[in-house]
Amino acid sequence: MANISANEIKNLVKENLDFAKKIKNYLHEYPELSSKEFETRKFLINECKKLGLEIEEVKNSTGFVAILDTNRQGKTLGLRTDIDALPILENEENLKSKKEVVSKNPGVMHACGHDFHMALALTSAKILSELKDKLNGKFYFIFEEGEETGAGIHAMIESLKNIKFDAIYGNHVDTEIPTGKIAISKGKVYAGCAGVDFDVIGKGGHGSRPDLLISPINALVAIINNLNQTWASGLNPNEIVTLGIGSINAGFASNVIPDKANLKATLRFFEDEVGEKALEKLKDIAEKTANLYGCKVKFNDYTRIVAYPVINDENISEFARISLEEILPNSRVDEDVSFGSESFYGYGKIAPSVFAKIGVKNEEKGCGAGAHTEKFDVDNDGLYYGLACALNFLINFNRKERDDD
C-alpha cells in the first residue's frame, strides 16, 4: 500500500473544506426530528451514491450504512455520525452576531452539531474514495437515526453486530473547547443515563375533605425527600451516580386533589452495573414510600437505561492521540469527562472504539453557546481540524495492519 503522508491528508482536507462547509450549512438549514429524518436520509444517500459507495439499509430505521470497499484485504473500519435534530426554535443570533445560516424548518434545529458530524463523515467518505487505490480493506460510514432519543442505536448495532470491525471512530463538537483543539480521552468520555418517569396513583377528590382522599402529592413529596436523602448519603461514594429531577406535575386547581402525580428525572453514571443498581434502588424507594401513604407507583416506559457510558478503548484511543499529534501538533487537549450521554456507547459493545471531541468555540464569531440551546452555533472552521483528525486516524490505522504483517 502506498504511503499517504500527513501533509497530503491536510492538503486534501483543505481542498475539500468548502465542500464540507457547504454540506454542513445545507443540512443546518433543513433539520429533521429524530426518526423523521426522511429528506436528510435521501440527501445523504444520494451524496454517497455519487461517490460510488454501496448502501446497506438498516431494518426498521431511517439510518443506513455506506460502504467503501477497496477490494483488497485489510482492516474493517467504521466512521459514525448521527443525523437528527432537536425540537428547538432557533435564534438567528449567536452569542455575538447574526448566524451564517439558520433553520428553515421552524421549531426544529441542529442544536447539537449533528449537521457538522454528517458533513465530516460525508467529506471523509469523499476523500477516502479519492484515495481508494492507496487503501486496503473496507470503510463503513455509519449514519445513525435518532441519537437524541436513542431510537436508532439498537437497530444499527443489530445490523452491524456480525461485522468484525477493527475499530469504530466517532466524534462530537464541543463548544467548551476552542477551535483548533481536540480532546481524545484514554477512558471515560460520557456518562450513562437512566431515564425516570413514574406516576404516583392515589385517590383524588374535592380539596375540602382531604381526610377522605389519598393524596398522591403528599406521597410524591415524601418520595423526593427520601430520594434526596439516599443520593446524599445512601450510595457508595466511590460510585458516581447523580440524580437530576427535571419535572413534577400534579393537579390543576387549588381545591381539587388529583388522582395522580408524575415525576421525571435522569440518573447519570460511569459504570454499567452501578447505573443498573441505582435505577433499581430508586424504583424500590418510590414503591415503598408510596405504599406508606396508601398509594401505588406506575413506572412508564422511559424508566430504563437509556444509554450506557461511552468508554474509549485504551489501545485505540492511544493510537488516535498519537495520530492526532502527528497531523496537528499541539492541538490535543485534556478535558474532564462529561455527564451528558451519547448513544455511541453501543459501538463499544461490538468493536474497539474511540470518540473524539472537536473544538468549535470561537468567541470572536460568537460561537460558544451550549448544546441544546437556541443560540448554539459552531465554528465551521472546526471542520478542518475534525477532518484531519478523523482521516489521519483512519488512514494510519488502515496502514497499520499492513505494517504489522
XYZ file of C-alpha atoms in Angstrom:
405
model
C 0.000 0.000 0.000
C 1.315 3.441 -0.924
C 2.205 5.748 1.935
C -0.104 8.725 2.498
C 1.634 11.474 4.431
C 0.085 13.812 6.987
C 0.806 16.744 4.668
C -1.037 15.024 1.826
C -4.023 14.458 4.106
C -4.021 18.100 5.220
C -3.889 19.274 1.613
C -6.811 17.034 0.707
C -8.781 18.409 3.663
C -8.068 21.984 2.554
C -9.159 21.164 -0.995
C -12.439 19.715 0.287
C -13.139 22.195 3.073
C -15.545 24.316 1.047
C -17.462 21.135 0.188
C -17.657 20.216 3.882
C -18.868 23.669 4.912
C -21.449 23.720 2.123
C -22.814 20.342 3.235
C -22.899 21.393 6.875
C -24.723 24.659 6.136
C -27.263 22.954 3.872
C -28.054 20.324 6.498
C -28.322 23.027 9.157
C -31.000 24.783 7.101
C -33.084 21.622 6.714
C -33.105 19.812 10.084
C -35.443 16.942 10.880
C -36.502 15.431 14.182
C -35.442 12.016 15.468
C -36.824 9.110 13.429
C -38.258 11.569 10.894
C -35.010 12.250 9.033
C -36.540 11.264 5.691
C -35.232 14.093 3.493
C -31.900 14.098 5.326
C -31.574 10.413 4.584
C -32.396 10.906 0.879
C -29.838 13.675 0.584
C -27.093 11.684 2.304
C -27.745 8.501 0.321
C -27.674 10.471 -2.918
C -24.318 12.026 -1.992
C -22.912 8.622 -1.014
C -24.050 7.111 -4.317
C -22.243 9.904 -6.166
C -19.083 8.593 -4.513
C -19.804 5.062 -5.686
C -20.439 3.759 -2.180
C -22.572 0.695 -1.541
C -25.661 1.426 0.548
C -26.915 -1.016 3.162
C -30.324 -0.452 4.699
C -30.919 -0.780 8.427
C -34.148 -2.622 9.181
C -36.934 -0.516 10.716
C -34.758 2.590 10.780
C -34.098 5.817 8.907
C -30.413 5.120 9.497
C -28.208 3.422 6.926
C -24.624 2.411 6.200
C -22.479 3.390 3.206
C -19.503 1.147 2.375
C -16.234 1.888 0.610
C -14.698 -1.448 -0.405
C -11.147 -1.269 -1.755
C -11.423 -4.923 -2.858
C -8.133 -5.587 -1.131
C -7.642 -7.480 2.097
C -7.222 -5.245 5.119
C -8.877 -3.769 8.151
C -12.560 -3.052 8.545
C -13.062 0.430 9.978
C -16.149 2.438 10.871
C -16.854 6.173 10.974
C -20.127 7.028 12.674
C -22.320 10.109 12.509
C -25.772 10.957 13.871
C -28.386 12.577 11.619
C -31.237 14.001 13.726
C -32.045 17.463 15.076
C -33.888 18.847 18.112
C -37.334 20.412 18.729
C -35.925 23.903 19.358
C -36.889 27.237 17.770
C -33.601 28.646 16.554
C -32.469 32.170 17.400
C -30.981 33.937 14.378
C -28.307 35.390 16.651
C -25.480 33.518 18.352
C -23.613 34.985 21.340
C -22.324 37.943 19.330
C -23.847 38.374 15.903
C -26.172 37.004 13.257
C -25.549 33.370 12.336
C -24.264 32.376 8.910
C -27.278 30.122 8.337
C -30.405 29.283 10.345
C -33.041 26.579 10.236
C -35.725 26.899 7.566
C -37.878 24.421 9.479
C -39.355 26.491 12.351
C -39.222 24.742 15.700
C -36.550 22.269 14.585
C -32.843 22.988 14.918
C -29.469 21.311 14.651
C -28.594 22.465 18.155
C -26.132 19.680 18.918
C -23.817 19.685 15.911
C -25.158 16.682 14.037
C -25.034 18.738 10.812
C -21.296 19.175 11.460
C -20.909 15.454 12.157
C -22.699 14.498 8.926
C -20.575 16.914 6.888
C -17.427 15.454 8.426
C -18.479 11.879 7.672
C -19.550 12.648 4.107
C -16.381 14.630 3.353
C -14.261 11.857 4.877
C -16.019 9.392 2.578
C -15.275 11.663 -0.382
C -11.571 11.954 0.443
C -11.139 8.260 1.226
C -12.883 7.428 -2.051
C -10.325 9.595 -3.849
C -7.583 7.627 -2.070
C -9.197 4.228 -2.712
C -6.303 2.910 -4.815
C -3.900 3.592 -1.946
C -6.002 1.887 0.740
C -6.924 -1.624 1.838
C -9.946 -3.232 3.463
C -13.377 -1.690 3.986
C -14.655 1.563 5.409
C -18.170 1.720 6.836
C -19.772 5.163 7.079
C -22.472 4.781 9.708
C -25.423 7.202 9.591
C -27.384 6.688 12.809
C -31.020 7.597 13.267
C -32.358 9.377 16.335
C -29.317 9.796 18.569
C -31.153 12.387 20.647
C -33.869 9.901 21.603
C -31.817 6.706 21.454
C -34.216 5.474 18.780
C -31.676 4.243 16.262
C -28.768 2.714 18.123
C -30.261 -0.732 18.754
C -31.293 -1.271 15.131
C -27.900 -0.069 13.949
C -25.983 -2.346 16.305
C -28.185 -5.267 15.313
C -27.319 -4.544 11.688
C -23.567 -4.314 12.364
C -23.031 -6.886 15.103
C -21.704 -9.647 12.845
C -19.141 -7.429 11.136
C -15.641 -7.850 12.555
C -14.646 -4.213 12.951
C -11.051 -3.465 13.849
C -12.088 -0.031 15.111
C -15.009 2.397 15.020
C -14.358 6.137 15.223
C -16.834 8.815 16.262
C -16.740 12.473 17.217
C -18.823 15.267 18.674
C -18.484 19.031 18.565
C -17.736 20.740 21.866
C -18.461 24.446 22.437
C -16.277 24.493 25.533
C -13.160 23.590 23.519
C -11.616 26.291 21.268
C -11.489 25.744 17.531
C -8.216 24.053 16.655
C -8.202 21.884 19.768
C -9.400 18.282 20.107
C -9.880 16.077 23.164
C -9.425 12.305 22.990
C -9.869 10.590 26.338
C -7.995 7.431 27.270
C -11.109 6.117 29.005
C -14.359 7.712 30.143
C -15.952 10.157 27.696
C -19.668 10.411 28.503
C -21.813 9.204 31.369
C -24.514 6.597 31.077
C -28.095 7.746 31.510
C -31.094 6.086 33.124
C -34.461 7.645 32.483
C -37.022 8.013 35.251
C -40.728 8.589 34.631
C -43.392 7.376 37.053
C -46.896 8.178 38.227
C -47.920 8.033 41.866
C -51.534 6.859 41.962
C -53.809 7.905 44.817
C -57.476 8.781 45.238
C -58.479 12.287 44.225
C -61.469 14.412 45.022
C -62.614 17.737 46.468
C -59.930 19.527 48.427
C -62.338 20.374 51.253
C -62.181 16.803 52.577
C -58.578 15.584 52.259
C -59.300 13.139 55.071
C -61.486 11.128 52.686
C -58.839 11.048 49.954
C -55.355 9.669 49.348
C -53.127 12.447 48.087
C -50.507 11.372 45.525
C -48.864 14.774 46.006
C -48.015 14.034 49.647
C -46.639 10.669 48.612
C -44.547 12.195 45.818
C -43.095 14.820 48.158
C -42.076 12.041 50.554
C -40.557 10.056 47.679
C -38.489 13.072 46.607
C -37.276 13.647 50.151
C -36.292 10.000 50.520
C -34.539 10.014 47.151
C -32.595 13.149 48.038
C -31.539 11.568 51.323
C -30.441 8.384 49.565
C -28.404 10.249 46.955
C -26.835 12.406 49.667
C -25.743 9.632 51.993
C -27.057 6.235 50.947
C -24.824 5.440 47.970
C -21.226 4.285 47.745
C -19.138 7.495 47.438
C -16.723 5.665 45.148
C -19.527 5.050 42.646
C -20.639 8.257 40.943
C -24.386 8.438 40.373
C -26.202 11.745 40.014
C -29.968 12.256 40.279
C -31.483 15.203 38.443
C -35.221 15.733 38.870
C -36.469 17.701 35.885
C -40.261 17.642 36.088
C -43.036 17.313 38.678
C -46.658 17.519 37.586
C -49.794 17.144 39.690
C -53.234 18.689 39.740
C -54.810 21.673 38.001
C -56.816 23.544 40.646
C -56.348 24.737 44.218
C -59.414 22.945 45.537
C -59.001 19.592 43.790
C -56.710 16.807 44.943
C -55.653 14.846 41.832
C -55.699 11.101 41.326
C -52.049 11.025 40.320
C -48.771 12.912 40.367
C -45.858 12.461 37.962
C -42.096 12.747 38.303
C -39.465 12.778 35.545
C -35.727 12.630 36.135
C -32.445 11.145 34.971
C -29.608 9.284 36.634
C -26.039 9.623 35.335
C -23.321 7.053 35.977
C -19.992 5.751 34.677
C -20.235 2.009 35.256
C -22.944 -0.189 33.777
C -23.681 -2.176 36.925
C -23.702 0.950 39.094
C -26.352 2.567 36.898
C -28.494 -0.552 36.821
C -28.258 -0.910 40.605
C -29.100 2.763 41.188
C -32.179 2.572 38.986
C -33.466 -0.460 40.881
C -32.810 1.334 44.177
C -34.779 4.367 43.007
C -37.717 2.192 41.966
C -37.650 0.379 45.317
C -37.651 3.651 47.290
C -40.510 5.060 45.205
C -42.686 1.965 45.628
C -42.094 1.514 49.365
C -42.602 5.192 50.155
C -45.781 5.370 48.100
C -47.071 2.288 49.878
C -46.659 4.006 53.249
C -49.023 6.712 52.016
C -51.549 4.278 50.604
C -50.517 4.958 47.015
C -49.166 2.879 44.148
C -46.470 3.642 41.596
C -46.728 3.076 37.854
C -43.378 3.203 36.066
C -43.670 4.444 32.495
C -41.643 3.243 29.501
C -38.893 5.860 29.924
C -37.873 4.307 33.248
C -34.960 2.317 31.860
C -31.303 2.547 30.929
C -31.355 4.999 28.037
C -27.610 4.960 27.355
C -24.622 3.243 28.876
C -21.335 5.133 29.417
C -19.101 5.903 26.448
C -15.666 4.497 27.299
C -12.814 4.767 24.820
C -10.788 1.637 24.146
C -7.401 2.196 25.786
C -5.262 0.966 22.893
C -7.338 2.548 20.125
C -7.530 5.893 21.923
C -3.776 5.947 22.472
C -3.274 5.297 18.756
C -5.727 8.121 17.973
C -3.921 10.524 20.304
C -0.567 9.791 18.690
C -2.121 10.116 15.240
C -3.622 13.487 16.183
C -0.276 14.803 17.430
C 1.301 13.705 14.169
C -1.021 15.671 11.905
C -1.966 18.567 14.225
C 0.896 19.096 16.694
C -0.105 20.740 19.986
C -3.808 20.530 19.159
C -4.691 17.862 21.712
C -6.188 18.983 24.995
C -7.387 17.019 28.002
C -10.964 17.599 29.102
C -12.973 16.489 32.094
C -15.417 13.669 31.471
C -18.908 14.820 30.520
C -22.039 13.939 32.483
C -24.005 14.151 29.254
C -24.826 10.938 27.400
C -24.295 9.639 23.866
C -25.601 6.617 22.001
C -22.077 5.969 20.680
C -21.760 3.619 23.683
C -23.372 0.943 21.512
C -20.426 0.699 19.157
C -18.113 -0.047 22.062
C -20.204 -3.150 22.671
C -19.319 -4.613 19.261
C -15.840 -3.242 18.487
C -12.864 -1.323 19.870
C -13.999 2.278 19.604
C -12.782 5.824 20.136
C -14.744 9.055 20.447
C -13.145 12.480 19.977
C -14.439 15.917 20.971
C -13.868 18.590 18.329
C -13.444 22.191 19.460
C -15.853 24.660 17.814
C -15.703 27.566 20.290
C -14.792 30.924 18.770
C -15.580 33.971 20.875
C -14.882 36.417 18.043
C -17.552 34.737 15.929
C -19.954 34.287 18.862
C -19.681 30.502 18.793
C -19.807 29.044 22.273
C -23.418 28.703 23.404
C -24.165 25.339 24.975
C -25.691 22.445 23.058
C -29.496 22.204 23.020
C -29.878 25.985 23.243
C -31.369 28.384 20.704
C -28.118 30.338 20.264
C -25.968 27.250 19.696
C -23.635 27.846 16.766
C -20.481 26.012 15.728
C -17.378 27.478 14.147
C -17.291 25.898 10.694
C -13.500 26.220 10.688
C -13.532 23.361 13.185
C -14.279 21.075 10.230
C -10.665 21.336 9.100
C -9.357 20.013 12.417
C -12.089 17.404 12.801
C -11.474 16.070 9.299
C -7.697 15.998 9.696
C -8.015 14.122 12.990
C -10.507 11.540 11.710
C -8.793 10.914 8.386
C -5.299 10.593 9.789
C -6.562 8.096 12.348
C -8.453 6.024 9.767
C -5.626 6.067 7.223
C -2.889 5.350 9.779
C -4.907 2.551 11.349
C -5.709 1.156 7.918
C -2.000 1.107 7.098
C -1.021 -0.307 10.498
C -2.236 -3.788 9.598
C -0.014 -3.933 6.541
C 2.995 -2.675 8.507
C 2.346 -5.294 11.188
C 2.256 -8.007 8.544
